[in-house]
């Protein structure tokens, strides 16, 4: 299964909002906190959890840290979800092929 920490991290609505804001591009804590109903230190804590779950990375930029989505961590979640999509597509294909075999052929 995919990284359980990632799913647990994204279960929190505020943390999910922070993660979704990072989808727009790399950002510093202050920018991410703007408009959220939590403090900058709280956003930093949420980012720490997201980082420990492998969903974000950070890099220094002067006196601040800039965070961005980690494609590798996100890829693990996507690969896990794709298994379900692949199963659904295989079932759909089997059903279509079964129905094609049952339809009478035109003379």
PDB file of C-alpha atoms in Angstrom:
ATOM      1  CA  UNK A   1       0.000   0.000   0.000  1.00  0.00           C
ATOM      2  CA  UNK A   2       1.049   3.584  -0.496  1.00  0.00           C
ATOM      3  CA  UNK A   3       2.624   5.590   2.257  1.00  0.00           C
ATOM      4  CA  UNK A   4       0.152   5.443   5.164  1.00  0.00           C
ATOM      5  CA  UNK A   5       1.709   8.606   6.599  1.00  0.00           C
ATOM      6  CA  UNK A   6       0.727  10.478   3.441  1.00  0.00           C
ATOM      7  CA  UNK A   7      -2.924   9.523   3.751  1.00  0.00           C
ATOM      8  CA  UNK A   8      -2.919  10.341   7.454  1.00  0.00           C
ATOM      9  CA  UNK A   9      -1.294  13.704   6.743  1.00  0.00           C
ATOM     10  CA  UNK A  10      -3.863  14.595   4.101  1.00  0.00           C
ATOM     11  CA  UNK A  11      -6.767  13.566   6.333  1.00  0.00           C
ATOM     12  CA  UNK A  12      -6.521  16.867   8.192  1.00  0.00           C
ATOM     13  CA  UNK A  13      -8.506  19.569   6.327  1.00  0.00           C
ATOM     14  CA  UNK A  14      -6.094  22.411   7.151  1.00  0.00           C
ATOM     15  CA  UNK A  15      -3.107  20.327   6.109  1.00  0.00           C
ATOM     16  CA  UNK A  16      -4.900  19.372   2.900  1.00  0.00           C
ATOM     17  CA  UNK A  17      -5.542  23.081   2.204  1.00  0.00           C
ATOM     18  CA  UNK A  18      -1.846  23.859   2.713  1.00  0.00           C
ATOM     19  CA  UNK A  19      -0.956  21.000   0.353  1.00  0.00           C
ATOM     20  CA  UNK A  20      -3.462  22.213  -2.251  1.00  0.00           C
ATOM     21  CA  UNK A  21      -1.993  25.726  -2.071  1.00  0.00           C
ATOM     22  CA  UNK A  22       1.406  24.234  -2.878  1.00  0.00           C
ATOM     23  CA  UNK A  23      -0.078  22.800  -6.069  1.00  0.00           C
ATOM     24  CA  UNK A  24       0.090  26.357  -7.443  1.00  0.00           C
ATOM     25  CA  UNK A  25       3.856  26.342  -6.942  1.00  0.00           C
ATOM     26  CA  UNK A  26       6.593  26.661  -4.333  1.00  0.00           C
ATOM     27  CA  UNK A  27       5.778  28.945  -1.442  1.00  0.00           C
ATOM     28  CA  UNK A  28       7.087  30.172   1.899  1.00  0.00           C
ATOM     29  CA  UNK A  29       5.236  29.654   5.169  1.00  0.00           C
ATOM     30  CA  UNK A  30       4.030  33.247   5.367  1.00  0.00           C
ATOM     31  CA  UNK A  31       2.507  33.086   1.907  1.00  0.00           C
ATOM     32  CA  UNK A  32       0.841  29.763   2.661  1.00  0.00           C
ATOM     33  CA  UNK A  33      -0.560  31.057   5.971  1.00  0.00           C
ATOM     34  CA  UNK A  34      -2.145  34.126   4.374  1.00  0.00           C
ATOM     35  CA  UNK A  35      -5.915  33.659   4.434  1.00  0.00           C
ATOM     36  CA  UNK A  36      -5.864  30.494   6.531  1.00  0.00           C
ATOM     37  CA  UNK A  37      -7.626  30.467   9.905  1.00  0.00           C
ATOM     38  CA  UNK A  38      -4.431  29.266  11.642  1.00  0.00           C
ATOM     39  CA  UNK A  39      -1.191  30.959  12.656  1.00  0.00           C
ATOM     40  CA  UNK A  40       2.110  30.822  10.790  1.00  0.00           C
ATOM     41  CA  UNK A  41       3.587  28.516  13.464  1.00  0.00           C
ATOM     42  CA  UNK A  42       0.610  26.195  12.963  1.00  0.00           C
ATOM     43  CA  UNK A  43       1.216  26.176   9.206  1.00  0.00           C
ATOM     44  CA  UNK A  44       4.874  25.354   9.914  1.00  0.00           C
ATOM     45  CA  UNK A  45       3.745  22.374  11.991  1.00  0.00           C
ATOM     46  CA  UNK A  46       1.430  21.213   9.209  1.00  0.00           C
ATOM     47  CA  UNK A  47       4.299  21.487   6.739  1.00  0.00           C
ATOM     48  CA  UNK A  48       6.491  19.451   9.078  1.00  0.00           C
ATOM     49  CA  UNK A  49       3.908  16.640   9.040  1.00  0.00           C
ATOM     50  CA  UNK A  50       3.592  16.835   5.242  1.00  0.00           C
ATOM     51  CA  UNK A  51       7.379  16.703   4.929  1.00  0.00           C
ATOM     52  CA  UNK A  52       7.657  13.695   7.269  1.00  0.00           C
ATOM     53  CA  UNK A  53       4.997  11.977   5.150  1.00  0.00           C
ATOM     54  CA  UNK A  54       7.122  12.547   2.049  1.00  0.00           C
ATOM     55  CA  UNK A  55       4.617  14.868   0.384  1.00  0.00           C
ATOM     56  CA  UNK A  56       6.616  18.111   0.424  1.00  0.00           C
ATOM     57  CA  UNK A  57      10.227  19.179   0.317  1.00  0.00           C
ATOM     58  CA  UNK A  58      11.792  22.432   1.404  1.00  0.00           C
ATOM     59  CA  UNK A  59      14.849  24.474   0.555  1.00  0.00           C
ATOM     60  CA  UNK A  60      16.423  27.530   2.105  1.00  0.00           C
ATOM     61  CA  UNK A  61      15.846  30.884   0.429  1.00  0.00           C
ATOM     62  CA  UNK A  62      17.628  33.524   2.452  1.00  0.00           C
ATOM     63  CA  UNK A  63      16.146  33.635   5.936  1.00  0.00           C
ATOM     64  CA  UNK A  64      13.056  31.631   4.983  1.00  0.00           C
ATOM     65  CA  UNK A  65      12.250  28.169   3.728  1.00  0.00           C
ATOM     66  CA  UNK A  66      10.363  27.536   0.532  1.00  0.00           C
ATOM     67  CA  UNK A  67       8.151  24.461   0.329  1.00  0.00           C
ATOM     68  CA  UNK A  68       6.958  22.536  -2.696  1.00  0.00           C
ATOM     69  CA  UNK A  69       5.151  19.312  -3.446  1.00  0.00           C
ATOM     70  CA  UNK A  70       7.471  16.315  -3.667  1.00  0.00           C
ATOM     71  CA  UNK A  71       6.561  14.542  -6.935  1.00  0.00           C
ATOM     72  CA  UNK A  72       8.017  11.272  -5.660  1.00  0.00           C
ATOM     73  CA  UNK A  73       5.739  11.183  -2.614  1.00  0.00           C
ATOM     74  CA  UNK A  74       2.751  12.180  -4.670  1.00  0.00           C
ATOM     75  CA  UNK A  75       3.696   9.515  -7.203  1.00  0.00           C
ATOM     76  CA  UNK A  76       3.412   6.815  -4.542  1.00  0.00           C
ATOM     77  CA  UNK A  77      -0.168   7.858  -3.811  1.00  0.00           C
ATOM     78  CA  UNK A  78      -0.994   8.026  -7.498  1.00  0.00           C
ATOM     79  CA  UNK A  79       0.455   4.563  -8.130  1.00  0.00           C
ATOM     80  CA  UNK A  80      -1.682   3.175  -5.316  1.00  0.00           C
ATOM     81  CA  UNK A  81      -4.823   4.846  -6.687  1.00  0.00           C
ATOM     82  CA  UNK A  82      -4.008   3.778 -10.258  1.00  0.00           C
ATOM     83  CA  UNK A  83      -4.273   0.149  -9.188  1.00  0.00           C
ATOM     84  CA  UNK A  84      -7.980   0.708  -8.569  1.00  0.00           C
ATOM     85  CA  UNK A  85      -8.399   2.520 -11.859  1.00  0.00           C
ATOM     86  CA  UNK A  86      -6.614  -0.301 -13.711  1.00  0.00           C
ATOM     87  CA  UNK A  87      -8.895  -2.856 -12.052  1.00  0.00           C
ATOM     88  CA  UNK A  88     -11.994  -0.860 -13.016  1.00  0.00           C
ATOM     89  CA  UNK A  89     -10.807  -0.525 -16.628  1.00  0.00           C
ATOM     90  CA  UNK A  90     -10.049  -4.255 -16.859  1.00  0.00           C
ATOM     91  CA  UNK A  91     -13.537  -5.067 -15.555  1.00  0.00           C
ATOM     92  CA  UNK A  92     -15.105  -2.651 -18.038  1.00  0.00           C
ATOM     93  CA  UNK A  93     -13.127  -4.180 -20.922  1.00  0.00           C
ATOM     94  CA  UNK A  94     -14.157  -7.700 -19.890  1.00  0.00           C
ATOM     95  CA  UNK A  95     -17.811  -6.661 -19.741  1.00  0.00           C
ATOM     96  CA  UNK A  96     -17.694  -5.024 -23.182  1.00  0.00           C
ATOM     97  CA  UNK A  97     -16.008  -8.063 -24.676  1.00  0.00           C
ATOM     98  CA  UNK A  98     -18.542 -10.367 -23.020  1.00  0.00           C
ATOM     99  CA  UNK A  99     -21.420  -8.316 -24.455  1.00  0.00           C
ATOM    100  CA  UNK A 100     -19.827  -8.329 -27.918  1.00  0.00           C
ATOM    101  CA  UNK A 101     -19.680 -12.120 -27.839  1.00  0.00           C
ATOM    102  CA  UNK A 102     -23.380 -12.382 -26.873  1.00  0.00           C
ATOM    103  CA  UNK A 103     -24.754 -10.054 -29.569  1.00  0.00           C
ATOM    104  CA  UNK A 104     -26.087 -11.881 -32.628  1.00  0.00           C
ATOM    105  CA  UNK A 105     -24.081 -11.382 -35.790  1.00  0.00           C
ATOM    106  CA  UNK A 106     -25.791  -9.736 -38.782  1.00  0.00           C
ATOM    107  CA  UNK A 107     -26.333 -12.106 -41.775  1.00  0.00           C
TER     108      UNK A 107
END
